[in-house]
Amino acid sequence: MDDLRDKYLQAIAAADDEATLESLRLEAVGKKGEVSLKMRELGKMSPEQRQQVGPQLNALKEEINSALAAKKAALADAALDERLRGEWLDVTLPGRPRAQGTIHPVSQVMEEVTAIFSDMGFAVAEGPQVESDWYNFDALNIPSHHPARGEMDTFYMHRAPDDERPPHVLRTHTSPVQIRSMEAQGAPIRIICPGRVYRADYDQTHTPMFHQIEGLALDRDISMANLKWVLEEFFTAYFGTKVKTRFRASHFPFTEPSAEVDIQCSWVDGQLRIGEGDDWMEVLGSGMVHPKVLRAGGIDPDKWQGFAFGMGIDRIAMLKYGIPDLRAFFDSDLRWLRHYGFFALDRPTLHGGLNR
Ligand code: PHE
């Protein structure tokens, strides 16, 4: 029995994985293990012998079992220590920063403008950037050969040489959305349409693609007075300060009468300030929608009337945020975007504030 004890206790102590332990267990105390076989022999012994050998065998079995259990626990501890050594993590290291994008000033200003006009009951409408000459010109009372077509530096879409139809154009203004909205929803109507427009022009204040926002309000008795109130309300909310406006008589084929609108500003040491001083800065075109335009949109000019305006978004973004060169808006220069961009989680709203 002492030989058995020594043999198994030494083997258990030397085992270095669980599988070895399990086979030792079967060999010693399994159903056909050496200790178990010895226990079967008890039946053939005399009662005296049995009384002596039985308890000794039981004690040996227990000793081997607890040596197995202890070794198993020790192996598990060692495995865990090994893992902890291999998988350590220094939680005191500083995090690795991730580059964060910013909101482009044009997007920011579109949201500011939309928030202000939504509050005055204007819904947002949109139209295509590739437009038919009907929507971009004819429906707006600009027939072919009208000088305004030439003045607009229009981009024309290519047609096959044998295709006689007039070419589509990249819309030169957001005014075609007036017609599309009239057709789609009839009168009364109160919408703004922000979007991209295109003209072949390039210098410090002109890029071939830029942004406009169109406004249109039609009802039974809308007048220039309503236009003036809406625009002054808008500029004051947008610039965060009371801004005077100046309406100058002008001409657009699609409005009658027409006015260009300037806002009050001052130039101090080359710095532009809006809402003070006695200089003026032109920011939009506007007027009462021409009866021919209403008719083109399927609306009866004897029953309905209203105002329209078109404003440059990039222009008012430059004015509010002091950005000197329009061309840089579309260069995608990361340094410019980081400098003039806006924090993505800080969206402009009337309740949260519109001025950054
Ligand atoms: N569409 C004109 C432009 O692009 C602006 C405008 C819009 C004028 C609506 C009057 C009414 O210059």
JSON list of C-alpha atoms and ligand atoms in Angstrom, two decimals, residues 152 172-175 178 199 212 214-215 252 254-255 258-259 284-287 308-311, ligand 1:
[
{"chain": "A", "resi": 152, "resn": "MET", "atom": "CA", "xyz": [-26.62, 84.39, -66.39]},
{"chain": "A", "resi": 172, "resn": "THR", "atom": "CA", "xyz": [-28.74, 79.25, -62.57]},
{"chain": "A", "resi": 173, "resn": "HIS", "atom": "CA", "xyz": [-30.90, 80.12, -59.56]},
{"chain": "A", "resi": 174, "resn": "THR", "atom": "CA", "xyz": [-33.33, 78.45, -57.12]},
{"chain": "A", "resi": 175, "resn": "SER", "atom": "CA", "xyz": [-36.32, 80.26, -58.69]},
{"chain": "A", "resi": 178, "resn": "GLN", "atom": "CA", "xyz": [-41.10, 78.34, -57.23]},
{"chain": "A", "resi": 199, "resn": "ARG", "atom": "CA", "xyz": [-23.00, 80.04, -63.25]},
{"chain": "A", "resi": 212, "resn": "GLN", "atom": "CA", "xyz": [-29.01, 80.23, -52.87]},
{"chain": "A", "resi": 214, "resn": "GLU", "atom": "CA", "xyz": [-35.40, 81.01, -52.48]},
{"chain": "A", "resi": 215, "resn": "GLY", "atom": "CA", "xyz": [-38.45, 82.22, -50.58]},
{"chain": "A", "resi": 252, "resn": "PHE", "atom": "CA", "xyz": [-36.27, 90.84, -62.56]},
{"chain": "A", "resi": 254, "resn": "PHE", "atom": "CA", "xyz": [-40.25, 87.14, -62.71]},
{"chain": "A", "resi": 255, "resn": "THR", "atom": "CA", "xyz": [-41.25, 89.86, -60.22]},
{"chain": "A", "resi": 258, "resn": "SER", "atom": "CA", "xyz": [-38.82, 94.16, -58.07]},
{"chain": "A", "resi": 259, "resn": "ALA", "atom": "CA", "xyz": [-36.40, 95.25, -55.39]},
{"chain": "A", "resi": 284, "resn": "LEU", "atom": "CA", "xyz": [-30.76, 89.55, -52.19]},
{"chain": "A", "resi": 285, "resn": "GLY", "atom": "CA", "xyz": [-33.22, 90.08, -55.01]},
{"chain": "A", "resi": 286, "resn": "SER", "atom": "CA", "xyz": [-36.97, 90.10, -54.43]},
{"chain": "A", "resi": 287, "resn": "GLY", "atom": "CA", "xyz": [-40.36, 91.34, -55.52]},
{"chain": "A", "resi": 308, "resn": "ALA", "atom": "CA", "xyz": [-40.53, 85.89, -53.73]},
{"chain": "A", "resi": 309, "resn": "PHE", "atom": "CA", "xyz": [-36.90, 86.45, -52.89]},
{"chain": "A", "resi": 310, "resn": "GLY", "atom": "CA", "xyz": [-33.55, 84.83, -53.68]},
{"chain": "A", "resi": 311, "resn": "MET", "atom": "CA", "xyz": [-30.54, 85.19, -51.41]},
{"chain": "B", "resi": 1, "resn": "PHE", "atom": "N1", "xyz": [-33.39, 84.49, -58.98]},
{"chain": "B", "resi": 1, "resn": "PHE", "atom": "C1", "xyz": [-32.80, 85.80, -58.72]},
{"chain": "B", "resi": 1, "resn": "PHE", "atom": "C2", "xyz": [-31.29, 85.69, -58.86]},
{"chain": "B", "resi": 1, "resn": "PHE", "atom": "O1", "xyz": [-30.76, 84.62, -58.86]},
{"chain": "B", "resi": 1, "resn": "PHE", "atom": "C3", "xyz": [-33.15, 86.30, -57.33]},
{"chain": "B", "resi": 1, "resn": "PHE", "atom": "C4", "xyz": [-34.60, 86.53, -57.15]},
{"chain": "B", "resi": 1, "resn": "PHE", "atom": "C5", "xyz": [-35.42, 85.54, -56.66]},
{"chain": "B", "resi": 1, "resn": "PHE", "atom": "C6", "xyz": [-35.17, 87.76, -57.44]},
{"chain": "B", "resi": 1, "resn": "PHE", "atom": "C7", "xyz": [-36.78, 85.75, -56.45]},
{"chain": "B", "resi": 1, "resn": "PHE", "atom": "C8", "xyz": [-36.50, 88.01, -57.25]},
{"chain": "B", "resi": 1, "resn": "PHE", "atom": "C9", "xyz": [-37.30, 86.99, -56.76]},
{"chain": "B", "resi": 1, "resn": "PHE", "atom": "O2", "xyz": [-30.61, 86.69, -58.94]}
]
